[in-house]
Amino acid sequence: AQRVTQPEKLLSVFKGAPVELKCNYSYSGSPELFWYVQYSRQRLQLLLRHISRESIKGFTADLNKGETSFHLKKPFAQEEDSAMYYCAPLLSAGGYQKVTFGTGTKLQVIP
Amino acid sequence: SQTIHQWPATLVQPVGSPLSLECTVEGTSNPNLYWYRQAAGRGLQLLFYSVGIGQISSEVPQNLSASRPQDRQFILSSKKLLLSDSGFYLCAWSQLAGKQFFGPGTRLTVL
């Protein structure tokens, strides 16, 4: 079955420490992958997509096809990074593509 | 610019009562529209997906239904609410697969 796994429900790091939010997917093809973020009292929004190979707010995510992972990383965490993060691969199901959201990881940056 | 609205923001309903949650999109035409339920520890569960007026795909068997009477209007309904219908409901739209824009959400409490 096609699924996405975010193994950590809560990740707490100190300000300035590196951050890695894990995401693994099971899919036979080559999915397009996204990370969404929801800050406190704000709407869920797109953070970045892997095909853009972009760095948003210092975050990057590399697709590792061998490990079927798309971990989100930032070298130095900031307090404003505290939020809920969702990994979201675009998978094919029932003849069309749909985004499948993981269970999410809450990132807590401790000052 | 495109905007997405949901109402009401919060709703408290007794078990067995009907439900109607509305979502409207402005500034775009023929969007893909989505209803999600967000629950702690369960991530975002896709409930319904629509590619056009009157075209609804149900992702999970449930007590809810969806309709799209107009191009930019998406309605989530129930004839008789269950306690298990309580949750946070998000509407989203997209033009490109994967890049979705979310509404502010509706917090539904069924008593």
JSON list of N, CA and C in Angstrom, two decimals, chain A residues 9 32 34 36 38 43-44 46 49 86 90 96-99 101-103, chain B residues 4 36 38 41-44 46 49 57 59 97-100 102-104:
[
{"chain": "A", "resi": 9, "resn": "LYS", "atom": "N", "xyz": [6.15, 12.10, 16.62]},
{"chain": "A", "resi": 9, "resn": "LYS", "atom": "CA", "xyz": [4.98, 12.97, 16.83]},
{"chain": "A", "resi": 9, "resn": "LYS", "atom": "C", "xyz": [5.44, 14.32, 17.35]},
{"chain": "A", "resi": 32, "resn": "GLU", "atom": "N", "xyz": [6.22, 12.97, -6.37]},
{"chain": "A", "resi": 32, "resn": "GLU", "atom": "CA", "xyz": [6.59, 14.35, -6.11]},
{"chain": "A", "resi": 32, "resn": "GLU", "atom": "C", "xyz": [6.29, 14.60, -4.64]},
{"chain": "A", "resi": 34, "resn": "PHE", "atom": "N", "xyz": [6.24, 17.01, -0.99]},
{"chain": "A", "resi": 34, "resn": "PHE", "atom": "CA", "xyz": [6.00, 18.33, -0.43]},
{"chain": "A", "resi": 34, "resn": "PHE", "atom": "C", "xyz": [6.14, 18.28, 1.08]},
{"chain": "A", "resi": 36, "resn": "TYR", "atom": "N", "xyz": [4.43, 20.55, 4.19]},
{"chain": "A", "resi": 36, "resn": "TYR", "atom": "CA", "xyz": [3.51, 21.59, 4.59]},
{"chain": "A", "resi": 36, "resn": "TYR", "atom": "C", "xyz": [3.77, 21.94, 6.06]},
{"chain": "A", "resi": 38, "resn": "GLN", "atom": "N", "xyz": [2.21, 24.22, 9.59]},
{"chain": "A", "resi": 38, "resn": "GLN", "atom": "CA", "xyz": [1.12, 24.98, 10.22]},
{"chain": "A", "resi": 38, "resn": "GLN", "atom": "C", "xyz": [1.65, 25.61, 11.49]},
{"chain": "A", "resi": 43, "resn": "ARG", "atom": "N", "xyz": [-2.96, 29.22, 9.03]},
{"chain": "A", "resi": 43, "resn": "ARG", "atom": "CA", "xyz": [-3.44, 28.16, 8.16]},
{"chain": "A", "resi": 43, "resn": "ARG", "atom": "C", "xyz": [-2.31, 27.22, 7.75]},
{"chain": "A", "resi": 44, "resn": "LEU", "atom": "N", "xyz": [-2.67, 26.01, 7.45]},
{"chain": "A", "resi": 44, "resn": "LEU", "atom": "CA", "xyz": [-1.74, 25.06, 6.88]},
{"chain": "A", "resi": 44, "resn": "LEU", "atom": "C", "xyz": [-1.27, 25.60, 5.53]},
{"chain": "A", "resi": 46, "resn": "LEU", "atom": "N", "xyz": [1.94, 25.46, 2.25]},
{"chain": "A", "resi": 46, "resn": "LEU", "atom": "CA", "xyz": [3.05, 24.76, 1.63]},
{"chain": "A", "resi": 46, "resn": "LEU", "atom": "C", "xyz": [4.37, 25.38, 2.08]},
{"chain": "A", "resi": 49, "resn": "ARG", "atom": "N", "xyz": [8.67, 22.16, -2.00]},
{"chain": "A", "resi": 49, "resn": "ARG", "atom": "CA", "xyz": [8.45, 20.98, -2.83]},
{"chain": "A", "resi": 49, "resn": "ARG", "atom": "C", "xyz": [9.79, 20.53, -3.37]},
{"chain": "A", "resi": 86, "resn": "TYR", "atom": "N", "xyz": [4.02, 18.64, 8.13]},
{"chain": "A", "resi": 86, "resn": "TYR", "atom": "CA", "xyz": [3.44, 17.48, 7.47]},
{"chain": "A", "resi": 86, "resn": "TYR", "atom": "C", "xyz": [4.23, 17.17, 6.20]},
{"chain": "A", "resi": 90, "resn": "LEU", "atom": "N", "xyz": [2.92, 13.21, -3.32]},
{"chain": "A", "resi": 90, "resn": "LEU", "atom": "CA", "xyz": [1.85, 13.16, -4.31]},
{"chain": "A", "resi": 90, "resn": "LEU", "atom": "C", "xyz": [1.88, 11.76, -4.90]},
{"chain": "A", "resi": 96, "resn": "TYR", "atom": "N", "xyz": [-5.89, 8.70, -10.41]},
{"chain": "A", "resi": 96, "resn": "TYR", "atom": "CA", "xyz": [-5.52, 10.11, -10.37]},
{"chain": "A", "resi": 96, "resn": "TYR", "atom": "C", "xyz": [-4.52, 10.31, -9.25]},
{"chain": "A", "resi": 97, "resn": "GLN", "atom": "N", "xyz": [-3.89, 11.45, -9.28]},
{"chain": "A", "resi": 97, "resn": "GLN", "atom": "CA", "xyz": [-2.89, 11.75, -8.27]},
{"chain": "A", "resi": 97, "resn": "GLN", "atom": "C", "xyz": [-3.54, 12.51, -7.12]},
{"chain": "A", "resi": 98, "resn": "LYS", "atom": "N", "xyz": [-3.08, 12.21, -5.92]},
{"chain": "A", "resi": 98, "resn": "LYS", "atom": "CA", "xyz": [-3.57, 12.94, -4.77]},
{"chain": "A", "resi": 98, "resn": "LYS", "atom": "C", "xyz": [-2.45, 13.07, -3.75]},
{"chain": "A", "resi": 99, "resn": "VAL", "atom": "N", "xyz": [-2.53, 14.11, -3.00]},
{"chain": "A", "resi": 99, "resn": "VAL", "atom": "CA", "xyz": [-1.56, 14.33, -1.94]},
{"chain": "A", "resi": 99, "resn": "VAL", "atom": "C", "xyz": [-1.98, 13.51, -0.73]},
{"chain": "A", "resi": 101, "resn": "PHE", "atom": "N", "xyz": [-1.14, 13.03, 3.15]},
{"chain": "A", "resi": 101, "resn": "PHE", "atom": "CA", "xyz": [-0.45, 13.67, 4.26]},
{"chain": "A", "resi": 101, "resn": "PHE", "atom": "C", "xyz": [-0.05, 12.66, 5.32]},
{"chain": "A", "resi": 102, "resn": "GLY", "atom": "N", "xyz": [1.14, 12.88, 5.87]},
{"chain": "A", "resi": 102, "resn": "GLY", "atom": "CA", "xyz": [1.57, 12.10, 7.01]},
{"chain": "A", "resi": 102, "resn": "GLY", "atom": "C", "xyz": [0.84, 12.55, 8.26]},
{"chain": "A", "resi": 103, "resn": "THR", "atom": "N", "xyz": [1.14, 11.87, 9.37]},
{"chain": "A", "resi": 103, "resn": "THR", "atom": "CA", "xyz": [0.47, 12.18, 10.63]},
{"chain": "A", "resi": 103, "resn": "THR", "atom": "C", "xyz": [1.01, 13.45, 11.28]},
{"chain": "B", "resi": 4, "resn": "ILE", "atom": "N", "xyz": [-9.59, 31.64, -0.02]},
{"chain": "B", "resi": 4, "resn": "ILE", "atom": "CA", "xyz": [-10.49, 30.54, 0.30]},
{"chain": "B", "resi": 4, "resn": "ILE", "atom": "C", "xyz": [-11.13, 30.82, 1.65]},
{"chain": "B", "resi": 36, "resn": "TYR", "atom": "N", "xyz": [-10.79, 17.88, 4.12]},
{"chain": "B", "resi": 36, "resn": "TYR", "atom": "CA", "xyz": [-9.96, 17.07, 5.00]},
{"chain": "B", "resi": 36, "resn": "TYR", "atom": "C", "xyz": [-10.50, 17.15, 6.42]},
{"chain": "B", "resi": 38, "resn": "GLN", "atom": "N", "xyz": [-8.74, 16.97, 10.19]},
{"chain": "B", "resi": 38, "resn": "GLN", "atom": "CA", "xyz": [-7.45, 16.98, 10.87]},
{"chain": "B", "resi": 38, "resn": "GLN", "atom": "C", "xyz": [-7.66, 16.54, 12.30]},
{"chain": "B", "resi": 41, "resn": "GLY", "atom": "N", "xyz": [-2.58, 13.27, 16.03]},
{"chain": "B", "resi": 41, "resn": "GLY", "atom": "CA", "xyz": [-2.02, 11.93, 15.92]},
{"chain": "B", "resi": 41, "resn": "GLY", "atom": "C", "xyz": [-2.45, 11.16, 14.69]},
{"chain": "B", "resi": 42, "resn": "ARG", "atom": "N", "xyz": [-3.33, 11.75, 13.91]},
{"chain": "B", "resi": 42, "resn": "ARG", "atom": "CA", "xyz": [-3.80, 11.05, 12.71]},
{"chain": "B", "resi": 42, "resn": "ARG", "atom": "C", "xyz": [-3.57, 11.86, 11.45]},
{"chain": "B", "resi": 43, "resn": "GLY", "atom": "N", "xyz": [-3.00, 13.01, 11.60]},
{"chain": "B", "resi": 43, "resn": "GLY", "atom": "CA", "xyz": [-2.66, 13.81, 10.43]},
{"chain": "B", "resi": 43, "resn": "GLY", "atom": "C", "xyz": [-3.89, 14.33, 9.74]},
{"chain": "B", "resi": 44, "resn": "LEU", "atom": "N", "xyz": [-3.75, 14.50, 8.46]},
{"chain": "B", "resi": 44, "resn": "LEU", "atom": "CA", "xyz": [-4.82, 15.03, 7.62]},
{"chain": "B", "resi": 44, "resn": "LEU", "atom": "C", "xyz": [-5.44, 13.88, 6.84]},
{"chain": "B", "resi": 46, "resn": "LEU", "atom": "N", "xyz": [-7.97, 12.81, 4.00]},
{"chain": "B", "resi": 46, "resn": "LEU", "atom": "CA", "xyz": [-8.75, 13.31, 2.88]},
{"chain": "B", "resi": 46, "resn": "LEU", "atom": "C", "xyz": [-10.12, 12.65, 2.89]},
{"chain": "B", "resi": 49, "resn": "TYR", "atom": "N", "xyz": [-12.94, 14.73, -2.66]},
{"chain": "B", "resi": 49, "resn": "TYR", "atom": "CA", "xyz": [-12.11, 15.37, -3.68]},
{"chain": "B", "resi": 49, "resn": "TYR", "atom": "C", "xyz": [-13.03, 15.67, -4.86]},
{"chain": "B", "resi": 57, "resn": "SER", "atom": "N", "xyz": [-15.49, 12.69, -5.38]},
{"chain": "B", "resi": 57, "resn": "SER", "atom": "CA", "xyz": [-14.90, 11.39, -5.06]},
{"chain": "B", "resi": 57, "resn": "SER", "atom": "C", "xyz": [-14.81, 11.26, -3.55]},
{"chain": "B", "resi": 59, "resn": "GLU", "atom": "N", "xyz": [-13.28, 9.47, -0.38]},
{"chain": "B", "resi": 59, "resn": "GLU", "atom": "CA", "xyz": [-12.06, 8.73, -0.10]},
{"chain": "B", "resi": 59, "resn": "GLU", "atom": "C", "xyz": [-12.22, 7.68, 0.99]},
{"chain": "B", "resi": 97, "resn": "ALA", "atom": "N", "xyz": [-1.49, 19.82, -9.16]},
{"chain": "B", "resi": 97, "resn": "ALA", "atom": "CA", "xyz": [-1.54, 18.71, -8.21]},
{"chain": "B", "resi": 97, "resn": "ALA", "atom": "C", "xyz": [-0.42, 18.86, -7.20]},
{"chain": "B", "resi": 98, "resn": "GLY", "atom": "N", "xyz": [-0.78, 18.76, -5.94]},
{"chain": "B", "resi": 98, "resn": "GLY", "atom": "CA", "xyz": [0.20, 18.82, -4.88]},
{"chain": "B", "resi": 98, "resn": "GLY", "atom": "C", "xyz": [0.28, 20.15, -4.18]},
{"chain": "B", "resi": 99, "resn": "LYS", "atom": "N", "xyz": [0.19, 21.22, -4.89]},
{"chain": "B", "resi": 99, "resn": "LYS", "atom": "CA", "xyz": [0.29, 22.53, -4.26]},
{"chain": "B", "resi": 99, "resn": "LYS", "atom": "C", "xyz": [-1.11, 22.98, -3.88]},
{"chain": "B", "resi": 100, "resn": "GLN", "atom": "N", "xyz": [-1.42, 22.82, -2.63]},
{"chain": "B", "resi": 100, "resn": "GLN", "atom": "CA", "xyz": [-2.77, 23.11, -2.16]},
{"chain": "B", "resi": 100, "resn": "GLN", "atom": "C", "xyz": [-2.78, 24.32, -1.25]},
{"chain": "B", "resi": 102, "resn": "PHE", "atom": "N", "xyz": [-5.04, 26.07, 1.78]},
{"chain": "B", "resi": 102, "resn": "PHE", "atom": "CA", "xyz": [-6.00, 25.66, 2.78]},
{"chain": "B", "resi": 102, "resn": "PHE", "atom": "C", "xyz": [-6.80, 26.82, 3.33]},
{"chain": "B", "resi": 103, "resn": "GLY", "atom": "N", "xyz": [-8.03, 26.51, 3.70]},
{"chain": "B", "resi": 103, "resn": "GLY", "atom": "CA", "xyz": [-8.87, 27.48, 4.38]},
{"chain": "B", "resi": 103, "resn": "GLY", "atom": "C", "xyz": [-8.54, 27.50, 5.86]},
{"chain": "B", "resi": 104, "resn": "PRO", "atom": "N", "xyz": [-9.23, 28.36, 6.61]},
{"chain": "B", "resi": 104, "resn": "PRO", "atom": "CA", "xyz": [-8.95, 28.50, 8.04]},
{"chain": "B", "resi": 104, "resn": "PRO", "atom": "C", "xyz": [-9.48, 27.36, 8.89]}
]
